[in-house]
Each structure stands twice: as structure tokens, then as C-alpha cells.
Amino acid sequence: MLLKTKTLLLAAASAALMASGAARADEWGSYGRDPAGTRFSPLTQVTPANVAGLKPAWTFHTGDIADDKRGQRTGFEATPLFIDGRLYVTTGLNRIIGLDPTTGRQLWAYDPKIDRTARYGDGLINRGVAAWRDAQSKGACKLRLYEATLDARLVSVDAATGQPCPGFGDHGEVSLRDVARYERGAYHMTSPPIVLDGVVVVGSAINDNSRADMADGVVRGFDARSGKLLWSWEPLEKPKGTADKDWKTGAGNAWSVLSADAKRHLVLVPTGSASPDYWGGLRPGDNRWANSVVALDVKTGKLRWGFQLVHHDLWDYDTAAAPMLTAFRLHGRMTPAVIAGNKTGMVFALDPATGKPVLPVEERAVPQSTLYGEKSSPTQPFPTATPPLVPQALSAKDAWAISDSDRKWCADQINAMSGTSMFSPPSEAGILAIPGNVGGINWSGFAWDAGAGRLIVSVTNLPAKVRMIPAAKFVKGDRGDLRAETTLQMGTPYAMSRDFLRAPSGLPCIKPPFGELMAVDLGTGTIVWRAPLGSLDEIAPGVGNIAKGSIVLGGPIVTASGLIFQGGTMDKTLRAFSTADGKLLWSGALPASAHATPMTYEIGGKQYVVVAAGGSAKVDQETQGDAVVAFALP
């Protein structure tokens, strides 16, 4: 009976995925495998019974490693695509490379020659390409690849040769710099576009906290063949009656991965916070549609629906995870849903047709700001049917440390803060942002276990101390904590100082694990299992014996055989877990940490699991790398 139930669930989920434009069984055609972003593969050759036999099959080195000693490092966050028997991967320098999927041999490489002198806030990274089949092409570019570059260009190349596609813009590229308040370097692209119905849709990454009026976070749609601009959508809406002098903001941009609802012809867009992140006196109101998931008509760019996960964000709580379109069993019936999650660690399920919650959400009163000129939102949305996936408060008595002196230090820090729970408004005394700006569900996102009908999520448990500094004090030298990241937030009355809440030993003041993998049953609102994920041993030797878990930047994938493959941690390891209970079944050594989401494909009767291993663009202690590593059974 259990087997029959599982088979029926898998069949229902597979039907839903096909309706949403899923990839073919042997392909990984989008960043999330299918446009719906499920990261679910129907491949079954590698199973829980034989996964321990996975061995390295091949390794390809891109050669793209850079570190200019001023903080501008390459990272390797790409997820390759597998289409028509070839692999396609991008590097931190925006080169697109075609590979033989059985040997890792390079077939071709395209170099857009990005501007290496600009200062990109995210470092030198790129997460991948999008692909589109041109049914009208009788020669070159029958299969086209699209990349959005760090220096704000949209390029289109022939998947067969790597040559720029003629007729697309100017020699295969379109400038993306024509936006309000554009600033070289600060306005850039890190995630892949998405293509639906012959339209290439692209967002942007915009540096955080620099000033109030950052660049416009516009989302744009281009004709996939010609590169002609078809539409633009502005995420931020100035409230009626607000004077221009009282509205100085920007961003609200879609910097993470886009998804699509092919059946309804909608692009699903996750948006980040409006600028600047920690003071919103010049952006009154809820700041719609920042910190949201929105559905745009792919032909016109018009807003079909939107749902805001955080009102008037003051904590950098971006909707960082790609929205996922799937269906789950609720009250005895399969219910279509767009799954949304963000850095708060909360999970929302929305109706794909209307954006209204299919699982209940309530507005709860939250503490109010006392900063000059700030008017924080009186309420915030909380899902009531699904639990938070990470802690959202920390008291001094619950501070964790490896020694009494460290514990006292942590407790003293917490006691001195004006707020120590989620949505505590920033203050001059300082607050605990819990989860912090890299906590909760980041761009790592989630995958769908279609067999069991569960959401597989990787999360980070890492609170931060955030302190607001009056601009005059900042100019005179007040920079907050010595270890903290600081910024003036130009055009506002306050500079900002933030740092992870770490004891003198360097370890976080919160009980580990610092990173986890978990399975969530949305229908019952329960966390079915959770497992510590990764280790900080390689950047802090010996920590693994004391505290489990790692910061996670890179998400999970699921296979129909009952396996989860997960990199993303700060150790040089790719892991396989059982979907049934979260048990660790296999780990594979890598030449560098894999801050990327893996993928899998089958060719020549053999299933491969592939991940990019290149370390972090921001963590100096991590080893840099340039490897694409494939594993397979002997």
C-alpha cells in the first residue's frame, strides 16, 4: 500500500511538472532543471543502495581564478545545463564553456571579456545560462544560450559553436545599462535569465547599503531572437500623495534565480529589499513590490499578482530563493502552489493563479522603530501552518559558546541590544538580526521530493548584530565593532554597522548546527526530519569536534531514486542524503568547496552527478578553485 501511495504521488507530481514546462527526462534544461524550479530529476540509476559506490568520473578546470588582493575574487556558483548531449557551464569571469558530458573535454569557449576593473559587490560570480530552441532557425543558433554578465550585458551564443548569435542585438549582445541611476559595477548581473514563450527575462544585482537612491531594480523582457526590448516592469511603487523629495530609493531588484509557470505564461520573480537596507525613512509605506514574489505576464510584463513576504524591509530579508511551482497534498487533494521562502526562514505556499496563500498567513504586530525619520511597518506576515525553519529569537540565557568567558561575552552583547528577535527594528544601541542577512533560506533555495511530496530545504543559522550610527558620528570615526562591515548609507541620517554575532573564539553565539538540511511536509505543516549540514573545520580547524553545520550557499537537488545531493557548505565536500530520513549515505571529496547547486544527467547508459567547486568570492579563508567535478558509478 505504501508503494502504491508513493507511486500515485510521484505520478501526480510528474503530471504537474509536465504541465509547468518540465525538462525532458534525460536533460537539465534550466537552472532548476525545469522552468518551474523543482530541481527534481526522474533518474534512478544511482540509488540509496549503490550511492556509496560513486567515484570521480572526470574533472574539468576552467582556468578562471582571480584575486586582485583588494577583495575582488572569483567564486564558482554555476549550475551547468545538459541539453542535446552537451554540458554548458559559466565561470566567475562570465566565460561560457561547452563540455563533453562523458569526459569533461572542452568543446568550445566564449569570452565576453567583462570589465575586470569595476567593483562588483558580490565578487566575480555567475550562476549559469538559460537556453532556448529557435524553431525558425535553419542554420546557426538553433539552440541558443543566454547569459547576463557582471558588466550588465545580455549575450546570446550558439550552443553548437559558442559563437555570438547574428541578429541578436549588436553582434550577439544587448546593453542592460540603460536604467535610472545606473552605476558601473554597483549595477550588475549574477543569476541566469529565464526564457519563456520566446521572451528572455532578466533581473539585476545591485550593491546593498551604499546610498538611498540606488539604481532602478527594473525587470525586463527581450525578444529571444532579435534582442529587442519588449517590456519593463518597475518593482517599487511610490505611495500616492508622497512628494518626490520624500521618495529616494531604488533596488527592490530581482538578483536571484527566476522561475516560470509555462501553463499560465507567467514569469515568477523573487525580489530583494529596497535601498538602503536598514533605514527606510525616504521610502515610506510597504515598498511594494520589494521583498516579494511576483508573477509577470511574459508577453507584456504586466503584473498578474504579487505577494510580499516582508513589509518595509529593514533587515536585508531578500526573497533570495527561486520560487518553485509544484503541487502537494492538502486536505486529501493535490493542490498546485508556488512555494516561496526567504531569509526569515519562513515558507509560504501561494495559489499560482492569484498569488493568494493556499496555506494560512496572518499579519502579526511587530516592534516599532524609534529612529529619527523611520516609520516601520506595524505588522509582518507569518505563515501559521508551517513552522519557521531556523531560530527567530535568542535570549542571553540561551547564548552558546565553548567556554564560560565566551558565553558571558555573548550574553553581555545580547543584553546590551534593544531587540533580540526577528523584526526588532534597527537602533543605535544595536539589535540582533535573527536570522541574519545570510541566514534562513538564501539563494540556496529548495528542491521538491516528488516521491514523498516534501520540500527539501537547506538553511543557515547565523544571527548578526546590526547597529545604526548617526551619520555625524560615522564621519568622525565611529565605525561600530572593529570586525564589522560598515557603510555610510549616503543620503540618510544613519550609517550601518553589521557583523555576525561571534564570540572572541570566532564561533557564533547561537547553538549549532550552523547549517541544516531538512524535509518539510507542507500538507501537515511538519518538519519530517532535519540533519546537520557540513562543517566549518576547514576554515577553523577543530571546530567540527565541537559544533556541527556550516554556512550554506548552494542548494539541494532530488532524484526519483530517493537521493538528495547537496554541496553549498564551507568544506570541500559533495554529499548524498536519503530522502526518507535524511541519513548521510555518501560524501565525495572536492578540490574546493562547492558554493553551487549540483545537477545530474544520464548519457550512454550512465548517470552523472556534477557540481562546480571553486570556493567563495567573499570568504578569504576558503581555497579558491575552478573545477567542474563529475561523479558516476564505476
XYZ file of C-alpha atoms in Angstrom:
634
model
C 0.000 0.000 0.000
C 2.854 2.381 0.840
C 4.480 1.679 -2.521
C 1.203 2.308 -4.336
C 0.700 5.612 -2.497
C 4.216 6.750 -3.304
C 3.760 5.800 -6.963
C 0.499 7.773 -7.168
C 2.130 10.826 -5.571
C 5.045 10.634 -7.977
C 2.718 10.311 -10.961
C 0.626 13.274 -9.826
C 3.676 15.415 -9.216
C 5.198 14.418 -12.559
C 1.992 15.383 -14.348
C 2.022 18.765 -12.608
C 5.641 19.320 -13.579
C 4.992 18.472 -17.226
C 2.128 20.967 -17.247
C 4.515 23.625 -15.956
C 7.070 23.085 -18.724
C 9.369 20.453 -17.236
C 12.591 19.374 -18.914
C 12.832 16.080 -20.772
C 13.750 13.059 -18.659
C 17.413 12.980 -19.682
C 18.042 16.732 -19.615
C 18.771 19.513 -17.171
C 17.477 22.365 -19.278
C 17.107 25.187 -16.730
C 18.922 26.281 -13.604
C 16.323 24.425 -11.509
C 16.229 21.593 -14.102
C 12.761 22.689 -15.274
C 11.348 26.223 -15.593
C 9.216 25.544 -12.505
C 12.409 25.309 -10.450
C 11.770 21.917 -8.824
C 15.354 20.616 -9.039
C 13.780 17.144 -9.211
C 15.304 14.580 -11.574
C 13.484 11.375 -12.586
C 16.803 9.493 -12.915
C 17.124 6.321 -10.838
C 20.410 4.619 -11.728
C 22.135 5.926 -8.601
C 20.152 4.741 -5.584
C 20.433 4.692 -1.789
C 21.651 1.099 -2.137
C 24.559 1.858 -4.503
C 25.362 5.542 -3.963
C 28.322 4.591 -1.752
C 29.998 3.399 -4.957
C 30.057 6.860 -6.599
C 33.555 7.735 -7.789
C 35.044 10.726 -9.626
C 34.391 10.273 -13.348
C 36.125 13.384 -14.679
C 37.247 16.864 -13.644
C 37.461 19.935 -15.846
C 39.400 23.049 -14.837
C 38.141 26.311 -16.316
C 41.339 28.229 -15.559
C 39.277 31.188 -14.349
C 40.622 32.112 -10.911
C 41.167 35.740 -9.943
C 42.056 37.535 -6.723
C 43.181 41.124 -7.049
C 44.060 41.339 -3.331
C 41.506 44.137 -2.900
C 38.610 41.792 -2.250
C 37.612 41.160 -5.861
C 37.794 37.373 -6.011
C 36.221 34.802 -8.263
C 33.704 32.367 -6.872
C 32.144 29.438 -8.750
C 28.377 29.355 -8.197
C 27.252 27.985 -11.566
C 24.906 25.074 -12.166
C 25.598 23.557 -15.609
C 22.869 22.781 -18.137
C 22.691 19.465 -20.020
C 20.859 19.705 -23.359
C 21.145 17.643 -26.553
C 24.031 15.623 -25.195
C 26.223 18.562 -24.129
C 27.066 20.386 -20.916
C 27.159 24.185 -20.677
C 28.741 25.984 -17.727
C 29.689 29.581 -16.894
C 32.613 30.914 -14.868
C 33.036 33.829 -12.483
C 34.569 35.774 -15.364
C 31.430 35.160 -17.451
C 33.050 32.772 -19.914
C 30.548 30.225 -21.288
C 32.054 26.789 -21.919
C 30.658 23.781 -23.789
C 31.789 20.384 -22.469
C 31.622 16.751 -23.498
C 29.451 15.242 -20.727
C 31.215 11.859 -20.735
C 34.803 13.092 -20.484
C 34.670 16.743 -19.416
C 36.614 17.722 -22.540
C 36.168 21.334 -23.610
C 34.323 21.690 -26.928
C 34.349 25.479 -27.161
C 34.515 28.606 -25.008
C 33.033 32.062 -25.413
C 34.586 35.014 -23.597
C 32.519 38.231 -23.375
C 35.617 39.968 -21.964
C 33.960 41.633 -18.999
C 35.217 44.805 -17.385
C 37.560 43.463 -14.689
C 38.269 46.913 -13.230
C 34.750 47.580 -11.900
C 33.952 46.852 -8.254
C 31.158 44.279 -8.151
C 29.535 43.972 -4.736
C 29.115 40.209 -4.975
C 32.617 39.458 -6.230
C 33.254 37.768 -9.571
C 30.452 35.211 -9.792
C 27.848 33.883 -12.201
C 25.244 31.175 -11.615
C 24.598 29.990 -15.166
C 22.879 30.390 -18.510
C 19.396 29.983 -19.955
C 18.611 28.117 -23.181
C 16.018 28.436 -25.966
C 15.295 26.403 -29.108
C 14.677 28.625 -32.118
C 12.176 26.690 -34.227
C 12.654 29.119 -37.138
C 16.426 28.801 -37.386
C 17.703 26.892 -40.402
C 21.380 27.420 -39.625
C 23.257 28.768 -36.648
C 21.686 29.254 -33.227
C 19.034 26.540 -33.385
C 19.768 26.183 -29.698
C 20.712 29.489 -28.111
C 22.332 30.174 -24.753
C 21.802 33.442 -22.867
C 23.981 34.933 -20.164
C 23.608 38.163 -18.184
C 27.111 39.459 -17.482
C 28.623 41.212 -14.500
C 29.148 44.375 -16.537
C 25.444 44.472 -17.466
C 25.132 42.930 -20.910
C 22.790 40.217 -22.196
C 24.664 37.915 -24.578
C 23.351 35.187 -26.874
C 25.574 32.453 -28.310
C 25.130 29.386 -30.475
C 25.140 26.281 -28.272
C 26.796 24.313 -31.065
C 29.810 26.588 -31.533
C 29.874 29.234 -28.826
C 29.771 31.972 -31.463
C 27.594 35.073 -30.912
C 24.161 34.746 -32.471
C 23.817 37.049 -35.510
C 20.787 39.313 -35.417
C 20.619 39.376 -31.624
C 21.213 42.987 -30.604
C 24.636 44.247 -31.673
C 26.827 41.277 -32.656
C 25.092 38.967 -30.193
C 24.712 41.268 -27.205
C 22.346 43.847 -25.729
C 23.322 46.510 -23.201
C 21.450 46.374 -19.886
C 22.888 49.643 -18.571
C 20.009 51.900 -19.632
C 18.386 52.114 -16.203
C 17.748 55.030 -13.870
C 20.703 55.839 -11.591
C 22.926 53.248 -13.253
C 26.333 52.965 -11.583
C 29.193 50.984 -13.113
C 29.950 47.880 -11.060
C 27.253 48.546 -8.464
C 24.661 47.505 -11.084
C 25.479 44.031 -12.346
C 24.076 40.563 -13.049
C 24.895 37.299 -11.258
C 21.967 34.920 -11.931
C 20.812 33.440 -15.246
C 17.937 34.877 -17.274
C 14.924 32.720 -17.989
C 13.279 32.162 -21.392
C 9.556 31.548 -21.835
C 7.441 31.827 -24.993
C 10.321 33.366 -26.937
C 10.976 36.087 -24.336
C 14.240 36.384 -22.386
C 13.599 37.842 -18.933
C 16.421 39.298 -16.854
C 16.736 40.963 -13.460
C 19.812 42.507 -11.837
C 22.056 42.528 -8.776
C 22.539 45.908 -7.077
C 25.024 46.626 -4.306
C 23.480 46.893 -0.839
C 23.584 49.814 1.588
C 25.690 52.238 -0.431
C 23.147 55.041 -0.579
C 19.424 55.742 -0.508
C 18.801 56.219 -4.231
C 20.475 53.168 -5.741
C 19.873 52.035 -9.314
C 16.434 51.073 -10.502
C 15.631 47.383 -9.936
C 13.716 47.058 -13.222
C 12.933 43.602 -14.661
C 12.966 43.437 -18.472
C 11.806 41.123 -21.239
C 13.627 40.881 -24.598
C 12.763 39.128 -27.838
C 14.785 35.904 -27.777
C 15.691 36.116 -31.459
C 16.345 39.816 -32.045
C 17.168 41.098 -28.558
C 14.560 43.848 -28.928
C 13.249 45.216 -25.630
C 9.603 44.152 -25.289
C 8.713 45.409 -21.815
C 9.990 46.704 -18.479
C 8.488 46.229 -15.034
C 9.283 48.508 -12.088
C 9.208 46.744 -8.711
C 8.757 49.814 -6.484
C 5.537 51.815 -6.314
C 5.661 55.298 -4.775
C 2.637 55.704 -2.464
C 0.022 58.152 -3.645
C 0.483 61.581 -2.156
C 4.204 61.114 -1.484
C 6.285 64.039 -2.739
C 9.347 63.376 -4.872
C 11.623 64.852 -2.169
C 10.268 62.265 0.285
C 10.891 59.297 -2.033
C 14.570 58.477 -2.526
C 15.123 54.773 -3.064
C 15.957 52.119 -5.633
C 16.746 48.415 -5.960
C 13.893 46.088 -4.970
C 15.695 44.123 -7.651
C 15.450 40.514 -8.806
C 19.037 39.364 -8.215
C 18.306 35.690 -7.627
C 17.052 32.909 -9.883
C 13.789 33.324 -11.816
C 11.209 30.587 -12.381
C 8.239 30.232 -14.723
C 4.696 28.938 -14.925
C 4.560 27.797 -18.547
C 0.872 26.823 -18.369
C -0.180 30.334 -17.339
C 2.597 32.091 -19.323
C 3.947 33.741 -16.186
C 7.463 34.538 -15.039
C 7.868 34.115 -11.267
C 10.177 36.792 -9.914
C 11.742 36.944 -6.419
C 12.669 40.479 -5.353
C 15.071 41.889 -2.775
C 14.918 44.843 -0.437
C 14.570 48.484 -1.412
C 17.609 50.699 -0.792
C 19.113 51.252 1.652
C 18.538 48.040 3.582
C 18.471 49.269 7.189
C 16.772 52.693 7.147
C 13.617 53.425 5.191
C 12.688 56.996 6.074
C 12.843 58.010 2.404
C 10.787 55.046 1.206
C 7.543 55.258 3.221
C 4.941 52.520 3.090
C 5.224 48.780 2.468
C 7.612 49.293 -0.508
C 5.713 47.012 -2.835
C 6.890 45.032 -4.690
C 10.231 44.672 -2.924
C 10.764 41.525 -0.779
C 8.087 39.734 -2.760
C 7.253 37.047 -5.247
C 5.522 38.485 -8.285
C 4.030 36.864 -11.372
C 4.541 38.821 -14.609
C 2.812 38.167 -17.926
C 5.704 37.078 -20.125
C 4.340 38.795 -23.230
C 3.571 42.186 -21.691
C 5.441 42.365 -18.386
C 2.231 43.334 -16.609
C 1.807 42.285 -13.004
C -0.673 39.421 -12.722
C -0.233 39.019 -8.972
C 2.198 39.661 -6.170
C 2.724 38.575 -2.589
C 5.020 40.466 -0.226
C 6.956 38.355 2.289
C 8.354 41.330 4.265
C 6.828 44.817 4.501
C 9.141 47.857 4.536
C 12.246 45.693 4.963
C 14.823 46.960 7.486
C 16.861 43.746 7.796
C 18.059 42.755 4.275
C 15.475 39.959 4.207
C 15.522 39.450 0.440
C 13.370 36.840 -1.239
C 16.601 35.124 -2.190
C 15.283 31.663 -3.058
C 13.879 30.986 -6.517
C 10.089 30.466 -6.377
C 9.036 26.883 -7.082
C 5.871 25.769 -8.877
C 4.654 22.339 -7.771
C 1.655 20.575 -6.192
C 1.269 18.958 -2.776
C -1.404 17.003 -0.950
C -3.577 19.236 1.204
C -6.817 18.058 2.863
C -6.805 14.934 0.692
C -6.341 16.608 -2.678
C -3.401 17.697 -4.811
C -3.078 21.456 -4.552
C -0.998 23.491 -7.044
C 1.241 26.028 -5.349
C 4.090 28.454 -5.800
C 6.457 27.854 -2.899
C 8.266 30.956 -1.632
C 10.872 31.311 1.081
C 13.297 33.982 2.247
C 15.986 34.838 4.770
C 13.454 34.837 7.615
C 13.401 31.043 7.336
C 9.641 31.026 6.721
C 7.894 29.109 3.922
C 4.816 30.397 2.085
C 2.562 28.498 -0.344
C 0.681 30.642 -2.883
C -2.030 29.991 -5.451
C -0.344 30.044 -8.896
C -3.358 31.770 -10.464
C -3.914 34.529 -7.891
C -0.929 34.682 -5.534
C -3.224 34.304 -2.543
C -1.967 31.965 0.211
C -3.123 28.358 -0.016
C -1.703 27.840 3.470
C -2.861 30.423 6.021
C -0.828 33.570 6.691
C -1.589 36.132 9.387
C -0.384 39.664 9.934
C 1.161 40.000 13.396
C 2.097 43.163 15.250
C 5.869 43.727 15.455
C 8.021 46.198 17.454
C 8.193 49.736 16.091
C 11.221 51.831 15.249
C 12.376 54.772 17.367
C 14.948 56.054 14.854
C 14.643 59.574 13.516
C 12.540 59.723 10.360
C 11.739 55.994 10.343
C 8.221 54.560 10.228
C 8.406 50.789 10.301
C 5.568 48.509 9.273
C 3.138 47.865 12.156
C 2.716 44.226 11.120
C 4.525 41.473 9.236
C 3.175 38.299 7.553
C 3.679 34.977 9.351
C 2.688 31.564 7.951
C 0.656 29.718 10.569
C 0.569 26.234 9.024
C 4.320 25.768 8.541
C 6.957 26.220 11.245
C 9.961 28.554 10.935
C 12.986 26.575 9.759
C 15.557 28.483 11.838
C 15.532 30.214 15.253
C 13.947 33.670 15.211
C 14.928 34.869 18.687
C 17.857 34.482 21.081
C 17.981 35.393 24.764
C 21.102 35.980 26.815
C 20.474 32.820 28.861
C 20.381 30.764 25.661
C 23.678 32.111 24.298
C 26.018 29.301 23.238
C 29.797 29.207 23.458
C 32.693 26.818 24.016
C 33.856 28.450 27.240
C 32.377 30.327 30.191
C 34.201 33.518 29.226
C 32.899 33.342 25.648
C 29.389 32.618 26.895
C 29.488 35.641 29.189
C 30.721 37.802 26.306
C 27.833 36.631 24.122
C 25.286 37.175 26.903
C 26.594 40.680 27.594
C 26.306 41.556 23.915
C 22.731 40.310 23.755
C 21.715 42.105 26.965
C 23.003 45.398 25.562
C 20.812 45.183 22.459
C 17.445 46.886 22.069
C 15.897 43.831 20.394
C 16.841 40.189 20.021
C 14.045 38.699 17.916
C 13.125 38.741 14.257
C 11.705 42.089 13.090
C 13.259 44.012 16.013
C 13.764 47.405 14.318
C 17.376 48.602 13.926
C 18.570 51.009 16.604
C 21.593 52.987 17.783
C 22.084 50.514 20.647
C 22.107 47.639 18.189
C 19.786 44.705 17.529
C 20.135 41.023 16.898
C 19.078 40.296 13.309
C 17.974 36.684 13.656
C 18.156 35.159 11.116
C 20.944 37.400 9.824
C 21.474 38.700 6.321
C 22.921 35.348 5.151
C 20.673 33.274 7.394
C 17.465 31.375 6.797
C 16.784 30.376 3.188
C 19.276 32.141 0.942
C 19.699 31.697 -2.825
C 20.469 28.083 -1.910
C 16.707 27.617 -2.048
C 14.935 24.289 -2.062
C 14.129 21.191 -4.127
C 10.985 19.105 -4.483
C 10.871 15.456 -3.438
C 8.119 14.369 -5.815
C 8.104 10.821 -4.434
C 7.134 11.814 -0.907
C 5.630 15.212 -1.717
C 8.073 17.080 0.514
C 10.098 20.260 0.312
C 13.847 19.722 0.767
C 15.498 22.855 2.159
C 19.000 23.855 3.219
C 19.258 26.692 5.749
C 21.852 28.743 7.642
C 21.588 29.554 11.345
C 23.771 32.647 11.783
C 22.422 35.766 13.545
C 24.057 39.170 13.150
C 24.431 42.291 15.270
C 23.217 45.392 13.427
C 23.871 48.870 14.798
C 22.798 52.230 13.378
C 25.346 55.047 13.703
C 24.295 58.699 13.316
C 25.972 59.985 10.158
C 27.815 62.752 12.027
C 29.387 60.219 14.402
C 30.322 57.988 11.487
C 32.121 60.856 9.754
C 34.054 61.491 12.977
C 35.254 57.893 13.044
C 32.602 55.808 14.820
C 32.645 52.537 12.886
C 30.921 50.231 15.347
C 32.584 46.934 16.176
C 36.126 46.504 14.911
C 35.244 43.367 12.927
C 32.031 44.758 11.493
C 31.090 45.651 7.950
C 30.221 49.350 7.854
C 28.683 51.656 5.284
C 27.569 55.285 5.286
C 24.167 54.708 3.585
C 24.625 58.044 1.841
C 21.633 60.356 1.763
C 20.279 59.062 5.091
C 20.795 60.177 8.699
C 22.385 56.841 9.649
C 25.363 54.725 8.746
C 25.126 50.983 9.357
C 27.429 48.510 11.101
C 26.791 44.761 10.988
C 28.659 41.596 11.828
C 27.813 38.020 12.647
C 27.372 37.651 16.396
C 30.558 35.745 17.184
C 32.365 35.184 20.482
C 36.068 36.084 20.839
C 36.784 32.489 19.768
C 35.203 33.329 16.402
C 32.287 30.903 16.791
C 28.661 32.089 16.525
C 26.869 32.776 19.811
C 23.948 30.528 18.856
C 23.606 26.814 19.487
C 24.706 24.717 16.484
C 24.167 23.281 13.957
C 25.013 26.411 11.961
C 23.679 24.814 8.782
C 20.980 22.187 8.268
C 19.210 20.162 5.602
C 15.572 19.327 6.254
C 12.414 17.853 4.770
C 9.143 19.739 5.217
C 5.683 18.257 4.730
C 3.625 21.266 3.656
C 0.314 19.439 3.893
C 0.749 18.572 7.566
C 2.915 21.564 8.441
C 5.692 19.480 9.957
C 9.441 19.167 9.650
C 9.751 15.447 8.951
C 13.493 15.275 9.559
C 16.470 17.586 9.866
C 20.185 16.870 9.626
C 23.317 18.936 10.335
C 24.894 20.049 7.083
C 28.610 20.479 6.548
C 31.425 21.646 8.781
C 33.495 24.761 9.437
C 36.581 22.626 10.134
C 38.477 23.650 7.026
C 38.383 27.357 7.850
C 38.538 26.852 11.636
C 40.340 23.541 12.348
C 38.929 21.571 15.255
C 35.530 23.271 15.238
C 33.867 20.184 13.805
C 34.509 18.307 17.033
C 32.602 20.975 18.963
C 29.946 22.370 16.662
C 28.263 20.894 13.599
C 26.972 22.600 10.499
C 28.192 25.218 8.052
C 27.041 28.400 6.371
C 25.181 27.166 3.278
C 25.441 28.866 -0.133
C 24.301 26.361 -2.726
C 21.171 24.225 -2.703
C 19.908 20.644 -2.912
C 18.644 18.515 -5.782
C 16.495 15.371 -5.539
C 16.376 12.239 -7.688
C 13.445 9.841 -8.111
C 15.531 7.052 -6.610
C 15.300 8.697 -3.191
C 18.527 10.704 -3.027
C 19.374 14.301 -2.184
C 22.660 15.715 -3.476
C 23.898 18.797 -1.661
C 27.038 20.916 -1.777
C 26.948 24.539 -0.642
C 28.977 24.132 2.553
C 32.315 25.646 3.544
C 34.072 22.304 3.412
C 35.313 20.603 0.242
C 32.549 18.020 0.045
C 29.546 16.948 -2.010
C 27.086 14.823 -0.030
C 24.196 12.435 -0.707
C 21.356 12.007 1.785
C 18.329 9.715 1.918
C 15.054 11.494 1.165
C 13.327 9.105 3.565
C 15.096 10.084 6.776
C 17.948 12.488 5.991
C 20.625 9.906 6.678
C 24.015 10.744 5.168
C 24.765 7.981 2.642
C 27.839 9.223 0.778
C 30.323 12.055 0.603
C 32.706 12.916 -2.201
C 35.879 14.964 -1.801
C 36.267 18.099 -3.922
C 39.286 20.296 -4.711
C 37.447 23.321 -3.243
C 34.134 23.988 -1.541
C 31.066 23.798 -3.772
C 29.127 27.042 -3.310
C 26.844 25.949 -6.107
C 23.822 23.726 -6.680
C 24.679 20.361 -8.290
C 22.853 18.753 -11.215
C 22.526 15.279 -12.721
C 22.022 13.736 -16.156
C 22.285 10.392 -17.941
C 24.144 9.654 -21.177
C 25.372 6.406 -22.681
C 23.522 4.466 -20.002
C 25.428 6.167 -17.182
C 24.151 8.696 -14.669
C 26.482 11.526 -13.673
C 26.266 13.962 -10.764
C 28.115 17.219 -11.430
C 28.993 20.199 -9.242
C 31.109 23.343 -9.565
C 33.823 23.529 -6.896
C 35.517 26.906 -6.681
C 35.256 28.289 -3.164
C 33.727 31.602 -2.179
C 34.198 35.040 -3.705
C 33.886 36.614 -0.247
C 35.474 34.231 2.278
C 39.234 34.677 2.116
C 39.893 31.612 4.289
C 38.422 29.304 1.654
C 40.573 27.741 -1.039
C 39.765 29.113 -4.480
C 39.191 26.688 -7.318
C 37.992 26.324 -10.894
C 36.849 22.699 -11.072
C 33.762 21.132 -12.581
C 33.651 17.680 -10.983
C 31.567 14.720 -12.206
C 30.816 11.583 -10.195
C 29.397 8.294 -11.505
C 29.169 4.625 -10.605
C 32.095 2.528 -11.881
